[in-house]
């Protein structure tokens, strides 16, 4: 024995010996370590928020259906994205049921029709009458090559949430607000410098050009009737309406009529600002109501909801933000089993109720809308029946594009906004009308970039 | 050894002051992370470093907690990721060292046909940036059916060009050919000569290279992220980032996880400073 | 000492020793290198589906504003990083090189520790430190300088500075080690002779020490440039797997990674890789030329 150690020390320093030892031990551990065997269908999700709810729902399902059990797999957003693509394109294992978010699904649609790793559900949805039962606009982001690849999770109507305590204490009556211009006019007395340092410490709305807020900007654009892609999925970034919206957004963010501050949702920093009262109002899709209740319990009884101020008189009072679907992977061993679980998780009244109780999301199934859970007063929102309020806006919710390049187009739109704000600050021009020509020019550049990018894709180009 | 003329003690004072200042700057992030990892979520913003309270120096010592670390190991499988990291790093470094030592020996001590071209080939590979090889490497690993396996992750890293180069230099400089020849005359086999005569002569380089490749593999991020698929196989570098993505607001959890990830390397360095540094500098000052 | 062997050895001997290395090298370094050239003329959707597109990847790359932004960011970062890290490393080495200094080992350990942490973890650490509202950098700076904005948006408006500072913290100690070794090698007689001639510390430094450590400085600078140009993990982790606001943190390798593994076009990623390789070669040649000029 001694000679072996002696010989090892002739060759390896103490450090080397340690590493060799670690190598040997860890190899043994790795070889004999059991990998958790997960039985049944794998349901992949990316957000911890759904994890709690689905765990309970699946536990119930597993009790009732011991022959069709399912388990949950939670993955970090970007890891999830990568594994999704790797699974579809390189054949590495993916879940059987996969819940994806709107921004994740783009890359799966940029290849040929056969490359899409989800099962085409169009015929199943039609045959079971689900196409009529589900709110039609909810299908839009999940459609590609003319076929539907997932069951939608939501409707995601949007309202405006505001600090009722601060607003009413200042004697302001929000029922007079009809448009965004009204919003600024009526609430601007609240923009104040509270600590005497010459800079305002209270703002009216949470919005900025940071990438975390890009979806919010898209939501506002859609509310105004603008769009990034037309019905044929061709980019239309440089339309007149888009330029108009861009210019007006810039005046909200910089200049003497600035009313926005960067208080991103679901971050500690943003929440601290909301609790402090640095932000008066936020654009609130239904799922955000649930998040606020969880993260900022001290705001209970201080928040009220109202329809979004429209862009023009008589315009839309709501928009759409976010979107999730559940798809079934082509590699799932048993389609019928997966289909059953998907329908249960997404469409059943039980899940609808659990979902609303847990995170305030409205089910896309219209018949579920009469469930009592949607019509109860919510103490967080000063007794308002928020389920009813959101459902009331459901018919007006705009369509979301299903172009796989939507995320990229949105990035370029956001970039244009940043450039426009810089331009406004440099040229000291803060009137929306003055900014429109520059907005048009910036969007024209973004449009050219998008066209070049899309034209480049040889796989899509070969498809009808 | 060249040193400037010895200064009077007093004149050293500003130097000490500067050093202490820079050392503080360097250590503050570590110190903050340690205190953050020991705080419960509700205390997080109560003090800059340690939570304020009624204890000694106005600090609530009794509120410090190991809860974050416990959660890490119980709920998030950190122990598993730790073992994975150790496995990946130690196996990579031992095998890479072995292969580079063998290859360096061959290139240095055997005048065979093809030695010239091979040496040039490997030297040329030194210039190639690693990032150029990620995309085709991924495709090749996929073709071999090794995606998602440890084999697919480890194999490409076992033949680093600079390792071959380092060992070749070391062999040329410190291994006398006469010694090898006399062993051959005595009838020793080639492998025996390698392990009992040659390797002990390059012991410093072996130790240094082991540590260097261990460090490199421990902190490797792109490789595991792109090749490994199952979360149970992930090393700390990837697991830590995923944790940050999922629980971005739980600073206690994230700092605890980061501390667990960097502690082993810091310990190794504490124990083996001299080897580390000699390995780093041997490539530079001569090359 | 003759390098060649007098005694004959079996012909298979060198090949046996080279075999493991060569096999792996050819499979995973040489062959991918060739493949990357092939791939750069293709467009792929994952590793399975590929189509030949000739020079289309390169022509798109040259016109893609995102690539130019990545190039600009990476170059800025490299400049700023090298400009700060070299003097910092040298200063630390000079401070530590004083005779009669107690605790040299301790200080060396402290300054080198950040290099061990790894870019991923440095990214996590500085992501937390640079938070606008809850990060300690702002809180400490505001406490020391009350006029400093306590909500300074490091990772929004000062992306490049945040990255350069994080990299400085991480790498200064690394360069210090090299400079220390180089300083040790400066011949004592030269220094003594100079001080006997009446040269002051600054003159000694400028005319004796500096020229002696120039080769090492050149080496460290080259290493620094090559690794800075390939920056990826630091901004990737700090900006939550993205290029940050307005893509101010987008680097060339990040651009490569996003195109290759998030969009799935391995061909385009290879094209980007080749452009990067050419740029690195140019940078290395320029650095060597400048270094040689200074030596004359």
CSV table of N, CA and C in Angstrom, one decimal, chain B residues 1-4 7 15-16 19 22-23 26-27 29-30 32-33 45 48 99 102-103 105-106 110-113 118 121 125 129 131-132 134 136 138-140 142 155-156 159-160 164 176-177 181 184 194 215 219 221-222 225-226 237 240-241 244 251 254-255 258 261-262 269-270 273 277 280 284-285, chain C residues 1-3 5-6 9 14-15 17-18 20-22 24-26 28 31-33 35-36 39 47-48 95 97-99 101-102 105 107-112 114 116-118 120-121 124-125 127-128 131 134 136 139 169 177-178 184-186 219 230 232-233 236-237 240 253 257 261 270 273-274 276 280:
chain,number,residue,atom,x,y,z
B,1,UNK,N,16.2,37.7,-7.9
B,1,UNK,CA,15.1,38.4,-7.2
B,1,UNK,C,15.5,39.8,-7.1
B,2,UNK,N,14.7,40.6,-7.7
B,2,UNK,CA,15.0,42.1,-7.7
B,2,UNK,C,14.0,42.8,-6.9
B,3,UNK,N,14.4,43.5,-5.9
B,3,UNK,CA,13.5,44.4,-5.1
B,3,UNK,C,14.1,45.8,-5.1
B,4,UNK,N,13.2,46.7,-5.1
B,4,UNK,CA,13.7,48.1,-4.9
B,4,UNK,C,14.4,48.3,-3.6
B,7,UNK,N,12.9,50.3,2.1
B,7,UNK,CA,12.4,51.6,2.5
B,7,UNK,C,12.3,51.6,4.0
B,15,UNK,N,1.9,52.6,1.6
B,15,UNK,CA,1.7,51.4,0.8
B,15,UNK,C,0.7,50.5,1.4
B,16,UNK,N,0.9,50.3,2.8
B,16,UNK,CA,-0.1,49.5,3.5
B,16,UNK,C,-1.5,50.0,3.3
B,19,UNK,N,-2.9,49.2,0.0
B,19,UNK,CA,-3.2,47.8,-0.1
B,19,UNK,C,-4.5,47.5,0.7
B,22,UNK,N,-7.5,48.7,-1.4
B,22,UNK,CA,-7.8,47.8,-2.5
B,22,UNK,C,-8.3,46.5,-2.0
B,23,UNK,N,-7.8,46.0,-0.9
B,23,UNK,CA,-8.2,44.7,-0.4
B,23,UNK,C,-9.7,44.8,0.0
B,26,UNK,N,-11.9,44.7,-2.9
B,26,UNK,CA,-12.0,43.4,-3.4
B,26,UNK,C,-12.9,42.5,-2.6
B,27,UNK,N,-12.8,42.7,-1.3
B,27,UNK,CA,-13.6,41.8,-0.4
B,27,UNK,C,-15.0,42.2,-0.1
B,29,UNK,N,-17.7,42.7,-2.0
B,29,UNK,CA,-18.7,41.8,-2.6
B,29,UNK,C,-18.8,40.5,-1.9
B,30,UNK,N,-17.7,39.9,-1.5
B,30,UNK,CA,-17.8,38.6,-0.8
B,30,UNK,C,-18.5,38.8,0.6
B,32,UNK,N,-20.5,41.1,1.5
B,32,UNK,CA,-22.0,41.4,1.4
B,32,UNK,C,-22.7,40.1,1.1
B,33,UNK,N,-22.1,39.3,0.2
B,33,UNK,CA,-22.8,38.0,-0.2
B,33,UNK,C,-23.0,37.1,1.1
B,45,UNK,N,-33.8,44.1,3.9
B,45,UNK,CA,-33.4,45.5,3.7
B,45,UNK,C,-33.3,46.3,5.0
B,48,UNK,N,-27.5,47.5,5.8
B,48,UNK,CA,-26.7,47.4,4.6
B,48,UNK,C,-26.0,46.0,4.5
B,99,UNK,N,-3.8,12.9,-20.9
B,99,UNK,CA,-3.6,12.9,-22.4
B,99,UNK,C,-2.6,13.9,-22.9
B,102,UNK,N,0.9,12.7,-22.0
B,102,UNK,CA,1.3,11.6,-22.9
B,102,UNK,C,1.7,12.2,-24.3
B,103,UNK,N,0.8,13.1,-24.8
B,103,UNK,CA,1.0,13.7,-26.1
B,103,UNK,C,2.3,14.5,-26.1
B,105,UNK,N,4.9,14.3,-24.2
B,105,UNK,CA,6.0,13.4,-24.2
B,105,UNK,C,6.4,12.9,-25.6
B,106,UNK,N,5.3,12.4,-26.3
B,106,UNK,CA,5.6,11.9,-27.6
B,106,UNK,C,6.2,13.0,-28.5
B,110,UNK,N,10.3,11.9,-29.0
B,110,UNK,CA,10.4,10.8,-30.0
B,110,UNK,C,10.5,11.5,-31.4
B,111,UNK,N,11.6,11.3,-32.0
B,111,UNK,CA,11.7,11.9,-33.4
B,111,UNK,C,11.1,11.0,-34.4
B,112,UNK,N,9.9,11.1,-34.7
B,112,UNK,CA,9.2,10.2,-35.6
B,112,UNK,C,8.7,11.0,-36.8
B,113,UNK,N,8.4,10.3,-37.8
B,113,UNK,CA,7.9,10.9,-39.0
B,113,UNK,C,6.5,11.5,-38.7
B,118,UNK,N,2.3,17.4,-37.0
B,118,UNK,CA,1.4,17.4,-35.9
B,118,UNK,C,1.6,18.6,-35.0
B,121,UNK,N,0.2,21.6,-36.5
B,121,UNK,CA,-1.3,21.5,-36.4
B,121,UNK,C,-1.8,22.0,-35.1
B,125,UNK,N,-3.9,25.3,-33.8
B,125,UNK,CA,-5.2,25.3,-33.1
B,125,UNK,C,-5.2,26.2,-31.9
B,129,UNK,N,-10.2,30.5,-31.8
B,129,UNK,CA,-11.0,30.9,-30.6
B,129,UNK,C,-12.1,29.8,-30.3
B,131,UNK,N,-15.0,29.8,-29.3
B,131,UNK,CA,-16.3,30.1,-29.6
B,131,UNK,C,-16.6,29.7,-31.1
B,132,UNK,N,-15.6,29.6,-31.9
B,132,UNK,CA,-15.8,29.2,-33.3
B,132,UNK,C,-16.3,27.8,-33.4
B,134,UNK,N,-18.2,26.1,-31.1
B,134,UNK,CA,-19.4,25.7,-30.4
B,134,UNK,C,-20.5,25.1,-31.3
B,136,UNK,N,-20.5,24.0,-34.7
B,136,UNK,CA,-20.2,22.7,-35.3
B,136,UNK,C,-20.0,21.6,-34.3
B,138,UNK,N,-21.5,21.2,-31.5
B,138,UNK,CA,-22.9,20.8,-31.1
B,138,UNK,C,-23.4,19.8,-32.1
B,139,UNK,N,-23.3,20.2,-33.4
B,139,UNK,CA,-23.8,19.3,-34.5
B,139,UNK,C,-23.1,18.0,-34.5
B,140,UNK,N,-21.8,18.0,-34.2
B,140,UNK,CA,-21.1,16.7,-34.2
B,140,UNK,C,-21.5,15.8,-33.1
B,142,UNK,N,-24.3,15.9,-31.7
B,142,UNK,CA,-25.6,15.4,-32.0
B,142,UNK,C,-25.5,14.2,-32.9
B,155,UNK,N,-15.9,14.8,-23.3
B,155,UNK,CA,-15.0,14.3,-24.4
B,155,UNK,C,-14.3,15.5,-25.1
B,156,UNK,N,-15.0,16.5,-25.6
B,156,UNK,CA,-14.3,17.5,-26.4
B,156,UNK,C,-13.3,18.3,-25.5
B,159,UNK,N,-8.8,17.3,-24.8
B,159,UNK,CA,-7.6,17.5,-25.7
B,159,UNK,C,-7.3,19.0,-25.9
B,160,UNK,N,-7.1,19.7,-24.9
B,160,UNK,CA,-6.8,21.2,-25.1
B,160,UNK,C,-5.4,21.4,-25.7
B,164,UNK,N,-1.2,20.5,-24.5
B,164,UNK,CA,-0.2,19.8,-25.2
B,164,UNK,C,1.1,20.6,-25.3
B,176,UNK,N,15.8,14.7,-19.3
B,176,UNK,CA,17.0,14.4,-20.0
B,176,UNK,C,16.8,13.1,-20.8
B,177,UNK,N,17.1,13.1,-22.1
B,177,UNK,CA,16.9,11.9,-22.9
B,177,UNK,C,17.8,10.8,-22.4
B,181,UNK,N,17.0,6.8,-22.1
B,181,UNK,CA,17.7,5.8,-22.8
B,181,UNK,C,18.3,4.7,-21.9
B,184,UNK,N,15.8,2.3,-21.0
B,184,UNK,CA,15.5,1.4,-22.1
B,184,UNK,C,16.6,0.3,-22.2
B,194,UNK,N,7.5,5.9,-18.8
B,194,UNK,CA,6.6,7.1,-18.8
B,194,UNK,C,6.2,7.4,-17.4
B,215,UNK,N,-10.2,24.4,-12.6
B,215,UNK,CA,-10.9,25.7,-12.5
B,215,UNK,C,-11.7,26.0,-13.7
B,219,UNK,N,-16.0,26.4,-13.8
B,219,UNK,CA,-16.7,27.6,-14.2
B,219,UNK,C,-17.3,27.5,-15.6
B,221,UNK,N,-19.7,27.2,-18.5
B,221,UNK,CA,-21.1,27.5,-18.5
B,221,UNK,C,-21.8,27.2,-19.8
B,222,UNK,N,-21.2,27.6,-20.9
B,222,UNK,CA,-21.8,27.4,-22.2
B,222,UNK,C,-22.0,25.9,-22.5
B,225,UNK,N,-24.6,24.1,-20.6
B,225,UNK,CA,-25.9,24.6,-20.9
B,225,UNK,C,-26.5,24.1,-22.2
B,226,UNK,N,-25.5,24.0,-23.2
B,226,UNK,CA,-26.0,23.6,-24.5
B,226,UNK,C,-26.1,22.1,-24.7
B,237,UNK,N,-22.7,25.8,-12.1
B,237,UNK,CA,-22.7,27.1,-12.9
B,237,UNK,C,-24.0,27.3,-13.6
B,240,UNK,N,-27.1,27.4,-10.8
B,240,UNK,CA,-27.1,28.7,-10.1
B,240,UNK,C,-27.8,29.7,-11.0
B,241,UNK,N,-27.5,29.8,-12.3
B,241,UNK,CA,-28.1,30.8,-13.1
B,241,UNK,C,-29.6,30.5,-13.3
B,244,UNK,N,-31.4,31.8,-10.3
B,244,UNK,CA,-31.5,33.2,-10.4
B,244,UNK,C,-32.6,33.6,-11.3
B,251,UNK,N,-33.0,37.2,-2.8
B,251,UNK,CA,-31.5,37.4,-2.7
B,251,UNK,C,-30.8,36.4,-1.8
B,254,UNK,N,-30.2,33.2,-3.7
B,254,UNK,CA,-29.2,33.3,-4.8
B,254,UNK,C,-27.8,33.5,-4.2
B,255,UNK,N,-27.7,34.3,-3.2
B,255,UNK,CA,-26.3,34.5,-2.6
B,255,UNK,C,-25.8,33.3,-2.0
B,258,UNK,N,-24.7,31.0,-4.7
B,258,UNK,CA,-23.4,31.5,-5.3
B,258,UNK,C,-22.3,31.1,-4.4
B,261,UNK,N,-21.3,27.6,-4.6
B,261,UNK,CA,-20.7,27.4,-5.9
B,261,UNK,C,-19.2,27.8,-5.9
B,262,UNK,N,-18.9,28.9,-5.2
B,262,UNK,CA,-17.5,29.4,-5.3
B,262,UNK,C,-16.6,28.9,-4.2
B,269,UNK,N,-7.8,26.9,-3.7
B,269,UNK,CA,-6.8,27.9,-3.9
B,269,UNK,C,-6.1,28.2,-2.6
B,270,UNK,N,-6.8,28.2,-1.5
B,270,UNK,CA,-6.2,28.5,-0.2
B,270,UNK,C,-5.1,27.4,0.1
B,273,UNK,N,-2.0,27.5,-3.2
B,273,UNK,CA,-1.7,28.7,-3.9
B,273,UNK,C,-0.5,28.6,-4.8
B,277,UNK,N,-0.2,29.3,-9.0
B,277,UNK,CA,0.5,30.5,-9.5
B,277,UNK,C,1.7,30.1,-10.4
B,280,UNK,N,0.3,29.1,-13.8
B,280,UNK,CA,-0.1,30.2,-14.6
B,280,UNK,C,1.1,30.9,-15.2
B,284,UNK,N,3.7,31.9,-19.3
B,284,UNK,CA,3.9,33.2,-19.8
B,284,UNK,C,5.3,33.6,-19.9
B,285,UNK,N,6.0,33.5,-18.8
B,285,UNK,CA,7.4,34.1,-18.8
B,285,UNK,C,8.3,33.4,-19.8
C,1,UNK,N,22.7,18.5,-24.5
C,1,UNK,CA,21.7,17.5,-24.3
C,1,UNK,C,21.0,17.2,-25.7
C,2,UNK,N,21.3,16.1,-26.3
C,2,UNK,CA,20.7,15.9,-27.6
C,2,UNK,C,19.3,15.5,-27.4
C,3,UNK,N,18.4,16.1,-28.2
C,3,UNK,CA,17.0,15.8,-28.0
C,3,UNK,C,16.6,14.4,-28.6
C,5,UNK,N,16.9,10.3,-29.4
C,5,UNK,CA,17.3,9.1,-28.6
C,5,UNK,C,18.3,8.3,-29.3
C,6,UNK,N,19.2,7.8,-28.5
C,6,UNK,CA,20.3,7.0,-29.2
C,6,UNK,C,19.8,5.5,-29.3
C,9,UNK,N,13.5,2.6,-30.2
C,9,UNK,CA,12.3,2.3,-29.5
C,9,UNK,C,11.3,1.8,-30.4
C,14,UNK,N,5.5,6.3,-29.9
C,14,UNK,CA,5.0,7.7,-29.9
C,14,UNK,C,3.5,7.7,-30.3
C,15,UNK,N,3.1,6.9,-31.2
C,15,UNK,CA,1.7,6.9,-31.6
C,15,UNK,C,0.8,6.5,-30.5
C,17,UNK,N,1.3,7.0,-27.3
C,17,UNK,CA,1.2,8.2,-26.4
C,17,UNK,C,0.3,9.3,-27.0
C,18,UNK,N,0.4,9.4,-28.3
C,18,UNK,CA,-0.3,10.5,-28.9
C,18,UNK,C,-1.8,10.2,-29.2
C,20,UNK,N,-4.7,9.0,-27.6
C,20,UNK,CA,-5.9,9.6,-27.0
C,20,UNK,C,-6.0,11.1,-27.4
C,21,UNK,N,-4.9,11.8,-27.3
C,21,UNK,CA,-5.0,13.2,-27.6
C,21,UNK,C,-5.4,13.5,-29.0
C,22,UNK,N,-4.8,12.8,-29.9
C,22,UNK,CA,-5.0,13.0,-31.4
C,22,UNK,C,-6.4,12.7,-31.8
C,24,UNK,N,-9.2,12.6,-30.0
C,24,UNK,CA,-10.1,13.6,-29.5
C,24,UNK,C,-9.9,14.9,-30.2
C,25,UNK,N,-8.7,15.2,-30.4
C,25,UNK,CA,-8.4,16.5,-31.1
C,25,UNK,C,-9.0,16.5,-32.4
C,26,UNK,N,-8.8,15.4,-33.2
C,26,UNK,CA,-9.3,15.4,-34.5
C,26,UNK,C,-10.8,15.5,-34.5
C,28,UNK,N,-12.9,16.6,-32.2
C,28,UNK,CA,-13.6,17.7,-31.6
C,28,UNK,C,-13.0,19.0,-31.7
C,31,UNK,N,-11.9,18.5,-36.9
C,31,UNK,CA,-13.1,18.3,-37.7
C,31,UNK,C,-14.1,19.4,-37.6
C,32,UNK,N,-14.5,19.8,-36.3
C,32,UNK,CA,-15.4,20.9,-36.2
C,32,UNK,C,-14.9,22.2,-36.9
C,33,UNK,N,-13.6,22.4,-36.9
C,33,UNK,CA,-13.1,23.5,-37.6
C,33,UNK,C,-13.5,23.5,-39.1
C,35,UNK,N,-15.9,21.6,-40.4
C,35,UNK,CA,-17.3,21.7,-40.4
C,35,UNK,C,-17.8,23.1,-40.3
C,36,UNK,N,-17.2,23.9,-39.5
C,36,UNK,CA,-17.7,25.3,-39.3
C,36,UNK,C,-17.6,26.1,-40.6
C,39,UNK,N,-20.5,24.9,-42.5
C,39,UNK,CA,-21.7,25.4,-42.0
C,39,UNK,C,-21.9,26.8,-42.3
C,47,UNK,N,-29.8,21.0,-35.8
C,47,UNK,CA,-28.7,20.3,-36.5
C,47,UNK,C,-29.2,19.4,-37.6
C,48,UNK,N,-30.5,19.2,-37.7
C,48,UNK,CA,-31.0,18.3,-38.7
C,48,UNK,C,-31.2,18.8,-40.0
C,95,UNK,N,2.9,47.4,-5.7
C,95,UNK,CA,2.7,47.6,-4.2
C,95,UNK,C,3.1,46.4,-3.5
C,97,UNK,N,5.4,44.3,-4.4
C,97,UNK,CA,6.8,43.9,-4.6
C,97,UNK,C,7.7,44.5,-3.6
C,98,UNK,N,7.2,45.3,-2.7
C,98,UNK,CA,8.1,46.0,-1.8
C,98,UNK,C,8.7,45.1,-0.8
C,99,UNK,N,10.0,45.2,-0.6
C,99,UNK,CA,10.6,44.3,0.5
C,99,UNK,C,10.2,44.7,1.8
C,101,UNK,N,7.6,43.9,3.3
C,101,UNK,CA,6.2,44.0,3.4
C,101,UNK,C,5.6,42.8,4.1
C,102,UNK,N,4.9,43.0,5.1
C,102,UNK,CA,4.3,41.8,5.8
C,102,UNK,C,3.0,41.5,5.2
C,105,UNK,N,1.6,37.3,1.2
C,105,UNK,CA,0.8,36.1,0.8
C,105,UNK,C,-0.7,36.4,1.0
C,107,UNK,N,-2.3,39.3,1.1
C,107,UNK,CA,-2.8,40.2,0.1
C,107,UNK,C,-2.9,39.6,-1.3
C,108,UNK,N,-1.9,38.8,-1.6
C,108,UNK,CA,-1.9,38.1,-2.9
C,108,UNK,C,-3.2,37.2,-3.1
C,109,UNK,N,-3.4,36.5,-2.0
C,109,UNK,CA,-4.6,35.7,-2.0
C,109,UNK,C,-5.9,36.5,-2.2
C,110,UNK,N,-6.0,37.6,-1.4
C,110,UNK,CA,-7.2,38.4,-1.5
C,110,UNK,C,-7.4,38.9,-3.0
C,111,UNK,N,-6.3,39.4,-3.5
C,111,UNK,CA,-6.5,40.0,-4.9
C,111,UNK,C,-6.7,39.0,-5.9
C,112,UNK,N,-6.2,37.8,-5.7
C,112,UNK,CA,-6.4,36.8,-6.8
C,112,UNK,C,-7.8,36.1,-6.7
C,114,UNK,N,-10.9,36.9,-6.7
C,114,UNK,CA,-12.0,37.1,-7.7
C,114,UNK,C,-11.8,36.3,-9.0
C,116,UNK,N,-10.9,33.4,-9.3
C,116,UNK,CA,-11.3,32.0,-9.2
C,116,UNK,C,-12.8,31.8,-9.3
C,117,UNK,N,-13.5,32.9,-9.2
C,117,UNK,CA,-15.0,32.8,-9.0
C,117,UNK,C,-15.6,32.4,-10.3
C,118,UNK,N,-15.1,32.8,-11.4
C,118,UNK,CA,-15.7,32.4,-12.7
C,118,UNK,C,-16.7,33.5,-13.2
C,120,UNK,N,-19.5,33.4,-14.7
C,120,UNK,CA,-20.9,33.2,-14.4
C,120,UNK,C,-21.3,33.8,-13.0
C,121,UNK,N,-20.5,33.4,-12.0
C,121,UNK,CA,-20.8,33.9,-10.7
C,121,UNK,C,-20.5,35.3,-10.5
C,124,UNK,N,-23.6,37.0,-11.5
C,124,UNK,CA,-24.6,36.9,-10.5
C,124,UNK,C,-24.3,38.0,-9.4
C,125,UNK,N,-23.1,38.0,-8.9
C,125,UNK,CA,-22.7,38.9,-7.8
C,125,UNK,C,-22.9,40.3,-8.2
C,127,UNK,N,-24.8,41.5,-10.6
C,127,UNK,CA,-26.2,41.7,-10.9
C,127,UNK,C,-26.9,42.2,-9.6
C,128,UNK,N,-26.5,41.5,-8.5
C,128,UNK,CA,-27.1,41.9,-7.2
C,128,UNK,C,-26.5,43.3,-6.7
C,131,UNK,N,-27.9,46.6,-8.5
C,131,UNK,CA,-29.3,46.9,-8.6
C,131,UNK,C,-29.5,48.3,-8.2
C,134,UNK,N,-31.8,48.4,-4.6
C,134,UNK,CA,-31.4,47.5,-3.5
C,134,UNK,C,-30.0,47.1,-3.5
C,136,UNK,N,-25.9,47.4,-3.1
C,136,UNK,CA,-25.1,48.1,-2.1
C,136,UNK,C,-24.2,49.1,-2.8
C,139,UNK,N,-26.0,52.3,-2.6
C,139,UNK,CA,-26.2,52.7,-1.2
C,139,UNK,C,-24.9,53.2,-0.6
C,169,UNK,N,-12.9,44.0,-11.4
C,169,UNK,CA,-12.8,43.3,-10.1
C,169,UNK,C,-12.4,41.9,-10.3
C,177,UNK,N,-0.6,38.7,-10.9
C,177,UNK,CA,0.2,37.5,-10.7
C,177,UNK,C,1.4,37.5,-11.7
C,178,UNK,N,1.0,37.8,-13.0
C,178,UNK,CA,2.0,37.8,-14.0
C,178,UNK,C,3.0,38.9,-13.8
C,184,UNK,N,9.8,40.2,-10.3
C,184,UNK,CA,10.8,39.4,-9.6
C,184,UNK,C,12.0,39.1,-10.5
C,185,UNK,N,11.8,39.1,-11.8
C,185,UNK,CA,12.9,38.7,-12.7
C,185,UNK,C,13.7,39.9,-13.2
C,186,UNK,N,13.3,41.1,-12.8
C,186,UNK,CA,14.2,42.2,-13.1
C,186,UNK,C,15.5,42.1,-12.4
C,219,UNK,N,2.2,40.0,-23.3
C,219,UNK,CA,1.5,38.8,-23.3
C,219,UNK,C,0.2,38.9,-22.5
C,230,UNK,N,-14.2,37.8,-26.5
C,230,UNK,CA,-15.1,36.7,-26.4
C,230,UNK,C,-16.0,36.8,-25.3
C,232,UNK,N,-19.0,36.8,-23.0
C,232,UNK,CA,-20.4,36.4,-23.2
C,232,UNK,C,-21.1,36.2,-21.9
C,233,UNK,N,-20.5,35.4,-21.0
C,233,UNK,CA,-21.2,35.0,-19.8
C,233,UNK,C,-21.6,36.1,-18.9
C,236,UNK,N,-24.5,38.0,-20.2
C,236,UNK,CA,-25.6,37.1,-20.3
C,236,UNK,C,-26.3,36.9,-19.0
C,237,UNK,N,-25.5,36.7,-17.9
C,237,UNK,CA,-26.0,36.4,-16.6
C,237,UNK,C,-26.5,37.7,-16.0
C,240,UNK,N,-29.9,38.8,-17.4
C,240,UNK,CA,-30.9,37.8,-17.4
C,240,UNK,C,-31.1,37.2,-18.8
C,253,UNK,N,-20.1,37.2,-29.2
C,253,UNK,CA,-20.4,35.8,-28.9
C,253,UNK,C,-21.8,35.6,-28.4
C,257,UNK,N,-24.4,33.1,-30.0
C,257,UNK,CA,-25.1,32.1,-29.3
C,257,UNK,C,-26.6,32.2,-29.5
C,261,UNK,N,-28.4,29.0,-31.0
C,261,UNK,CA,-29.1,28.1,-30.1
C,261,UNK,C,-30.4,28.5,-29.6
C,270,UNK,N,-22.0,29.8,-37.2
C,270,UNK,CA,-20.6,29.5,-37.6
C,270,UNK,C,-20.0,30.7,-38.4
C,273,UNK,N,-18.9,33.1,-36.0
C,273,UNK,CA,-17.7,32.6,-35.4
C,273,UNK,C,-16.5,32.9,-36.3
C,274,UNK,N,-16.6,32.7,-37.6
C,274,UNK,CA,-15.4,33.0,-38.5
C,274,UNK,C,-15.1,34.5,-38.5
C,276,UNK,N,-15.5,36.5,-36.1
C,276,UNK,CA,-14.9,36.7,-34.8
C,276,UNK,C,-13.4,36.3,-34.9
C,280,UNK,N,-10.2,38.6,-34.3
C,280,UNK,CA,-9.2,38.3,-33.2
C,280,UNK,C,-7.8,38.3,-33.8
